[in-house]
Amino acid sequence: MSHAGSTVAPPEDTSVLAALRSPRRLKTEVLAGLVVALALIPEAISFSIIAGVDPRVGLFASFTMAVTISIVGGRPAMISAATGAIALVVAPLSREYGLDHLIAAVILGGVLQIVLSVVGVAKLMRFIPRSVMVGFVNALAILIFTSQLPYLIGVPALVYPLVAVGLVVMVFLPKLTTVVPAPLIAIVMLTAATLVFALQVPDVGDEGELPSSLPTLLLPNVPFTLDTLSIIAPFSLAIALVGLLESLMTAKLVDDITDSRSNKTREGWGQGVANLVTGFTGGMGGCAMIGQTMINVKVSGARTRISTFLAGTFLLILVVGLGDIVALIPMAALVAVMIMVSVGTFDWHSIRPSTLRRMPKSETLVMIATVAVTVATHNLAYGVVVGVVTAMVLFARRVAHLTEVVDVAHPDENTRVYKVLGELFFASSNDLIHQFDYVGDPENIVIDMSESHIWDASTVATLDAVTTKYAARGKKVEIVGLNASSVERRDRLSGNLGAGH
C-alpha cells in the first residue's frame, strides 16, 4: 500500500556496490550480519525443538534461507531463516511421519510459494488495513518478549543481573557511540564476564548440539505416490501461505522503516526458491523473521543484501567452525538483545491515551483482535486473517448506515422523484426495499441514482424487487443517473437473478 507523502529512497540506499565503495557503510553491514547471526543461533535451535527435529535442521535452514534470499529476494536487508510460525505448522507432520516427510512438505511449499507469487498473491497486501499492520507489529513484539520467558524462569539468580547489564549497555552505549552495534558489545562483554568469573549460567551450548559439518544435498526418502502427496499437501499449503504472509508483512514494515520500496512479487517467489534450497539441503523451511530483521535494519542500521548474506555465512562459520566458542555465549546476553528488539518493535504510539481517544473505536478493535488472536495462537496468519475479516465487517457495517433514500421532488401530481444517496452493496441495499411508499406514491416514480453506485448482484436484485412491487400496483418506475459501471452491472444482471434473494 502506498502512503501519501511518502518518498522513495534513492537507489544507492540499498545498493550493494555503493556499500562496497563506502568503508563506513560496509562496516555497518558486516557488523550487522554478525549480530544477526549470533541472534539466529538460539532461535533456530528453539524452533527446531518446537518442530520436533534435531537442532542442526533449524540451523541449516537458517543458513540456507538467509544466503539464498539475499540473492533472490525482493527486500534488501530483510532476514529470512527458520521461524516459529513455520515450526508450529510442521510440528504435527514431523511428529507423526518424521523428518523426510517434513522436508518433502517444505519442498512442495516452496513450489507453491513460487506459483502463488507468479499469479499475483502479493497484490493482496493492499487489502490489509493499517490497523491490522499495527496489530501485527504489536503482537510480534509481545511474542518475541514471551519467547524469552523460558530463559528467565527457573534459572540461576545470576542470569538476572547479566540481562540487566546487557539492557543497560544497549540503551546507553548508542548515546555515546554507534561505531560498533551495541548488541554485539553486549554479547562480547557478557560472554567475557561469564568466562573470567566462571559464572555458572545457561549458555548456547545447553540448547542443543551444534553441527560440525556443512549441509549436503539430499532427496527426502519418501515414496513418490498420491498417498504421500495427500499427507504433505495440507502442510505444504500452510507453509506457503504462512510464509508468504509473514514475509510480505515484514517487507512492508521494513519499507516503512527505511522509507523505501521493495518488489513484493520477487520477495514472494524468492521465499519459494529459498525454501526449495532449504528443503534439498535438509532444512525445516522458514520465512522472513521480524525479530532478526529489526536487529539488522533498526538496531544495526543495515540497508543492503550484504548484511543478509553475511548473516547466513557468519551463522555457518560460527556453528560449524567456531561452535565451541559460540556454545559459551550466555543465553542472558541473547535474551537481552531480543528484549530490546521487542521494545523497539512495539508501536508504543498506538496505545497512548491521546492516540486511543483520537482513533475510531473500530480501528482500535481491529488492532486488539489482531493482537489477541496472534498471541493466543502463536500464529501470525490467524491473527492477520481475523484482523482483516474484523476490519471488513466493521467497514461494511459503517458504510451500510450511510445509505438513504430522499424524497426530492413532485414535478406533477402523477410523478414523484426519489434520490438514493450512498454506496449500494449487500449490507446497505437490504433496507432499500423498505424505503419507498408503494401504496401512497403516484403512477410515475423516478429514482435518481446519480449520487450512488451499484457494487453487486444483491443491489440489482433489490432494485428489481422495488420495480416489481410498484408494477404489482400498476405503477411505472424509471431509474436514472446511473454511472457507466452501474449501468453495465444492472443491464447484465437485471431480470436474471431469479425470484430468490
CSV table of N, CA, C and O in Angstrom, one decimal, residues 44-112:
chain,number,residue,atom,x,y,z
A,44,ALA,N,17.0,-20.5,16.1
A,44,ALA,CA,17.0,-21.7,15.2
A,44,ALA,C,16.9,-23.0,16.0
A,44,ALA,O,16.2,-23.9,15.7
A,45,ILE,N,17.7,-23.0,17.1
A,45,ILE,CA,17.7,-24.2,18.0
A,45,ILE,C,16.3,-24.4,18.7
A,45,ILE,O,15.8,-25.5,18.7
A,46,SER,N,15.8,-23.3,19.2
A,46,SER,CA,14.5,-23.4,19.9
A,46,SER,C,13.4,-23.7,18.9
A,46,SER,O,12.4,-24.5,19.2
A,47,PHE,N,13.4,-23.2,17.7
A,47,PHE,CA,12.4,-23.5,16.7
A,47,PHE,C,12.5,-25.0,16.2
A,47,PHE,O,11.5,-25.6,15.9
A,48,SER,N,13.7,-25.5,16.2
A,48,SER,CA,13.9,-26.9,15.9
A,48,SER,C,13.2,-27.8,17.0
A,48,SER,O,12.6,-28.8,16.6
A,49,ILE,N,13.4,-27.4,18.2
A,49,ILE,CA,12.7,-28.1,19.3
A,49,ILE,C,11.2,-28.1,19.2
A,49,ILE,O,10.5,-29.1,19.3
A,50,ILE,N,10.7,-26.9,18.8
A,50,ILE,CA,9.2,-26.8,18.6
A,50,ILE,C,8.8,-27.7,17.5
A,50,ILE,O,7.7,-28.4,17.6
A,51,ALA,N,9.6,-27.8,16.4
A,51,ALA,CA,9.2,-28.6,15.2
A,51,ALA,C,9.5,-30.1,15.5
A,51,ALA,O,9.1,-31.0,14.7
A,52,GLY,N,10.2,-30.4,16.5
A,52,GLY,CA,10.5,-31.8,16.9
A,52,GLY,C,11.6,-32.4,16.0
A,52,GLY,O,11.5,-33.6,15.7
A,53,VAL,N,12.6,-31.6,15.7
A,53,VAL,CA,13.7,-32.1,14.9
A,53,VAL,C,15.0,-31.7,15.6
A,53,VAL,O,15.0,-30.9,16.5
A,54,ASP,N,16.1,-32.3,15.0
A,54,ASP,CA,17.4,-32.0,15.6
A,54,ASP,C,17.8,-30.6,15.4
A,54,ASP,O,17.4,-29.9,14.4
A,55,PRO,N,18.5,-29.9,16.3
A,55,PRO,CA,18.9,-28.5,16.2
A,55,PRO,C,19.6,-28.2,14.8
A,55,PRO,O,19.5,-27.1,14.3
A,56,ARG,N,20.4,-29.2,14.3
A,56,ARG,CA,21.1,-29.0,13.0
A,56,ARG,C,20.1,-28.6,11.9
A,56,ARG,O,20.4,-27.8,11.0
A,57,VAL,N,18.9,-29.2,12.0
A,57,VAL,CA,17.9,-29.0,10.9
A,57,VAL,C,17.5,-27.5,10.9
A,57,VAL,O,17.3,-26.9,9.8
A,58,GLY,N,17.3,-26.9,12.1
A,58,GLY,CA,16.9,-25.5,12.1
A,58,GLY,C,18.1,-24.6,11.7
A,58,GLY,O,17.9,-23.6,11.1
A,59,LEU,N,19.3,-24.9,12.2
A,59,LEU,CA,20.5,-24.1,11.9
A,59,LEU,C,20.8,-24.1,10.4
A,59,LEU,O,21.1,-23.1,9.8
A,60,PHE,N,20.7,-25.3,9.8
A,60,PHE,CA,21.0,-25.4,8.3
A,60,PHE,C,19.9,-24.6,7.6
A,60,PHE,O,20.2,-24.0,6.6
A,61,ALA,N,18.7,-24.7,8.0
A,61,ALA,CA,17.6,-23.9,7.4
A,61,ALA,C,17.9,-22.5,7.4
A,61,ALA,O,17.7,-21.7,6.5
A,62,SER,N,18.3,-22.0,8.6
A,62,SER,CA,18.6,-20.5,8.7
A,62,SER,C,19.7,-20.1,7.8
A,62,SER,O,19.7,-19.0,7.2
A,63,PHE,N,20.8,-20.9,7.7
A,63,PHE,CA,21.9,-20.6,6.9
A,63,PHE,C,21.4,-20.5,5.4
A,63,PHE,O,21.7,-19.5,4.7
A,64,THR,N,20.8,-21.6,4.9
A,64,THR,CA,20.4,-21.6,3.5
A,64,THR,C,19.4,-20.6,3.2
A,64,THR,O,19.4,-20.0,2.1
A,65,MET,N,18.4,-20.3,4.1
A,65,MET,CA,17.4,-19.3,3.8
A,65,MET,C,18.0,-17.9,3.7
A,65,MET,O,17.7,-17.2,2.8
A,66,ALA,N,18.9,-17.6,4.7
A,66,ALA,CA,19.5,-16.2,4.7
A,66,ALA,C,20.3,-16.0,3.4
A,66,ALA,O,20.2,-14.9,2.8
A,67,VAL,N,21.2,-17.0,3.1
A,67,VAL,CA,22.1,-16.8,1.9
A,67,VAL,C,21.3,-16.7,0.6
A,67,VAL,O,21.5,-15.9,-0.2
A,68,THR,N,20.3,-17.6,0.5
A,68,THR,CA,19.5,-17.7,-0.8
A,68,THR,C,18.7,-16.4,-1.0
A,68,THR,O,18.6,-15.8,-2.0
A,69,ILE,N,18.0,-16.0,0.1
A,69,ILE,CA,17.1,-14.8,0.0
A,69,ILE,C,17.9,-13.6,-0.2
A,69,ILE,O,17.4,-12.6,-0.9
A,70,SER,N,19.1,-13.5,0.2
A,70,SER,CA,20.0,-12.3,0.0
A,70,SER,C,20.2,-12.2,-1.5
A,70,SER,O,20.5,-11.1,-2.0
A,71,ILE,N,20.1,-13.2,-2.3
A,71,ILE,CA,20.4,-13.2,-3.7
A,71,ILE,C,19.1,-13.0,-4.5
A,71,ILE,O,19.0,-12.2,-5.4
A,72,VAL,N,18.1,-13.8,-4.2
A,72,VAL,CA,16.8,-13.8,-5.0
A,72,VAL,C,15.7,-13.0,-4.4
A,72,VAL,O,14.7,-12.7,-5.1
A,73,GLY,N,15.8,-12.5,-3.2
A,73,GLY,CA,14.7,-11.8,-2.5
A,73,GLY,C,14.5,-10.4,-3.1
A,73,GLY,O,15.3,-9.8,-3.7
A,74,GLY,N,13.3,-9.9,-2.8
A,74,GLY,CA,13.0,-8.5,-3.3
A,74,GLY,C,13.1,-7.4,-2.3
A,74,GLY,O,13.1,-6.2,-2.7
A,75,ARG,N,13.4,-7.7,-1.0
A,75,ARG,CA,13.5,-6.7,0.0
A,75,ARG,C,14.9,-6.8,0.6
A,75,ARG,O,15.2,-7.6,1.5
A,76,PRO,N,15.8,-5.9,0.2
A,76,PRO,CA,17.2,-5.9,0.7
A,76,PRO,C,17.2,-5.7,2.2
A,76,PRO,O,16.3,-5.0,2.7
A,77,ALA,N,18.1,-6.3,2.9
A,77,ALA,CA,18.3,-6.2,4.4
A,77,ALA,C,17.3,-7.0,5.2
A,77,ALA,O,17.4,-6.9,6.4
A,78,MET,N,16.4,-7.6,4.6
A,78,MET,CA,15.4,-8.4,5.4
A,78,MET,C,16.0,-9.8,5.6
A,78,MET,O,16.6,-10.4,4.7
A,79,ILE,N,15.8,-10.3,6.8
A,79,ILE,CA,16.4,-11.6,7.2
A,79,ILE,C,15.3,-12.7,7.1
A,79,ILE,O,14.3,-12.6,7.7
A,80,SER,N,15.7,-13.8,6.4
A,80,SER,CA,14.8,-14.9,6.4
A,80,SER,C,15.6,-16.1,7.0
A,80,SER,O,16.8,-16.3,6.7
A,81,ALA,N,14.9,-16.9,7.8
A,81,ALA,CA,15.5,-18.1,8.4
A,81,ALA,C,14.4,-19.0,8.9
A,81,ALA,O,13.2,-18.8,8.6
A,82,ALA,N,14.8,-20.1,9.7
A,82,ALA,CA,13.8,-20.9,10.3
A,82,ALA,C,13.0,-20.0,11.3
A,82,ALA,O,13.6,-19.2,12.0
A,83,THR,N,11.7,-20.2,11.3
A,83,THR,CA,10.8,-19.3,12.1
A,83,THR,C,9.9,-20.2,13.0
A,83,THR,O,9.5,-21.3,12.7
A,84,GLY,N,9.4,-19.5,14.1
A,84,GLY,CA,8.4,-20.2,14.9
A,84,GLY,C,7.1,-20.5,14.2
A,84,GLY,O,6.5,-21.5,14.5
A,85,ALA,N,6.7,-19.6,13.4
A,85,ALA,CA,5.4,-19.8,12.7
A,85,ALA,C,5.5,-21.1,11.8
A,85,ALA,O,4.5,-21.9,11.8
A,86,ILE,N,6.5,-21.3,11.1
A,86,ILE,CA,6.7,-22.5,10.2
A,86,ILE,C,6.9,-23.7,11.1
A,86,ILE,O,6.3,-24.8,10.8
A,87,ALA,N,7.6,-23.5,12.2
A,87,ALA,CA,7.8,-24.7,13.1
A,87,ALA,C,6.5,-25.2,13.7
A,87,ALA,O,6.3,-26.4,13.8
A,88,LEU,N,5.6,-24.3,14.0
A,88,LEU,CA,4.3,-24.6,14.6
A,88,LEU,C,3.5,-25.4,13.5
A,88,LEU,O,2.7,-26.3,13.8
A,89,VAL,N,3.6,-24.9,12.2
A,89,VAL,CA,2.9,-25.6,11.1
A,89,VAL,C,3.3,-27.0,10.9
A,89,VAL,O,2.5,-27.9,10.7
A,90,VAL,N,4.7,-27.2,10.9
A,90,VAL,CA,5.2,-28.5,10.5
A,90,VAL,C,5.3,-29.5,11.7
A,90,VAL,O,5.6,-30.7,11.5
A,91,ALA,N,5.2,-29.0,12.9
A,91,ALA,CA,5.4,-29.9,14.1
A,91,ALA,C,4.5,-31.2,14.0
A,91,ALA,O,5.0,-32.3,14.3
A,92,PRO,N,3.2,-31.1,13.7
A,92,PRO,CA,2.4,-32.3,13.7
A,92,PRO,C,2.9,-33.3,12.7
A,92,PRO,O,2.8,-34.5,12.9
A,93,LEU,N,3.3,-32.8,11.5
A,93,LEU,CA,3.8,-33.7,10.4
A,93,LEU,C,5.1,-34.4,10.9
A,93,LEU,O,5.2,-35.6,10.7
A,94,SER,N,6.0,-33.6,11.4
A,94,SER,CA,7.2,-34.2,11.9
A,94,SER,C,7.0,-35.3,13.0
A,94,SER,O,7.6,-36.3,13.0
A,95,ARG,N,6.1,-34.9,13.9
A,95,ARG,CA,5.8,-35.9,15.0
A,95,ARG,C,5.2,-37.2,14.5
A,95,ARG,O,5.6,-38.3,15.0
A,96,GLU,N,4.3,-37.1,13.5
A,96,GLU,CA,3.6,-38.3,13.1
A,96,GLU,C,4.4,-39.1,12.0
A,96,GLU,O,4.3,-40.3,12.0
A,97,TYR,N,5.1,-38.4,11.1
A,97,TYR,CA,5.6,-39.1,9.9
A,97,TYR,C,7.2,-39.0,9.8
A,97,TYR,O,7.8,-39.6,9.0
A,98,GLY,N,7.8,-38.1,10.6
A,98,GLY,CA,9.2,-38.0,10.6
A,98,GLY,C,9.8,-36.9,9.7
A,98,GLY,O,9.1,-36.2,9.0
A,99,LEU,N,11.1,-36.8,9.8
A,99,LEU,CA,11.9,-35.7,9.1
A,99,LEU,C,11.7,-35.7,7.6
A,99,LEU,O,11.6,-34.7,6.9
A,100,ASP,N,11.7,-36.9,6.9
A,100,ASP,CA,11.7,-37.0,5.5
A,100,ASP,C,10.4,-36.4,4.9
A,100,ASP,O,10.4,-35.7,3.9
A,101,HIS,N,9.3,-36.7,5.6
A,101,HIS,CA,8.0,-36.1,5.1
A,101,HIS,C,8.0,-34.6,5.3
A,101,HIS,O,7.5,-33.8,4.5
A,102,LEU,N,8.6,-34.1,6.4
A,102,LEU,CA,8.7,-32.7,6.7
A,102,LEU,C,9.5,-32.0,5.6
A,102,LEU,O,9.0,-31.0,5.0
A,103,ILE,N,10.6,-32.6,5.2
A,103,ILE,CA,11.4,-32.0,4.1
A,103,ILE,C,10.7,-32.0,2.8
A,103,ILE,O,10.7,-31.0,2.0
A,104,ALA,N,10.0,-33.1,2.5
A,104,ALA,CA,9.1,-33.1,1.3
A,104,ALA,C,8.1,-32.0,1.3
A,104,ALA,O,7.8,-31.4,0.3
A,105,ALA,N,7.5,-31.8,2.5
A,105,ALA,CA,6.5,-30.7,2.6
A,105,ALA,C,7.1,-29.3,2.4
A,105,ALA,O,6.5,-28.5,1.7
A,106,VAL,N,8.3,-29.1,2.9
A,106,VAL,CA,9.0,-27.9,2.7
A,106,VAL,C,9.3,-27.6,1.2
A,106,VAL,O,9.0,-26.5,0.7
A,107,ILE,N,9.7,-28.6,0.5
A,107,ILE,CA,10.0,-28.5,-0.9
A,107,ILE,C,8.7,-28.2,-1.7
A,107,ILE,O,8.7,-27.2,-2.5
A,108,LEU,N,7.6,-28.9,-1.4
A,108,LEU,CA,6.4,-28.6,-2.1
A,108,LEU,C,5.9,-27.2,-1.7
A,108,LEU,O,5.3,-26.5,-2.6
A,109,GLY,N,6.1,-26.8,-0.5
A,109,GLY,CA,5.7,-25.5,0.0
A,109,GLY,C,6.4,-24.4,-0.8
A,109,GLY,O,5.8,-23.4,-1.2
A,110,GLY,N,7.7,-24.6,-1.1
A,110,GLY,CA,8.5,-23.7,-1.9
A,110,GLY,C,7.9,-23.6,-3.3
A,110,GLY,O,7.8,-22.4,-3.8
A,111,VAL,N,7.5,-24.7,-3.9
A,111,VAL,CA,6.9,-24.7,-5.2
A,111,VAL,C,5.6,-23.9,-5.2
A,111,VAL,O,5.4,-23.0,-6.1
A,112,LEU,N,4.8,-24.1,-4.2
A,112,LEU,CA,3.5,-23.4,-4.1
A,112,LEU,C,3.7,-21.9,-3.9
A,112,LEU,O,3.0,-21.1,-4.5
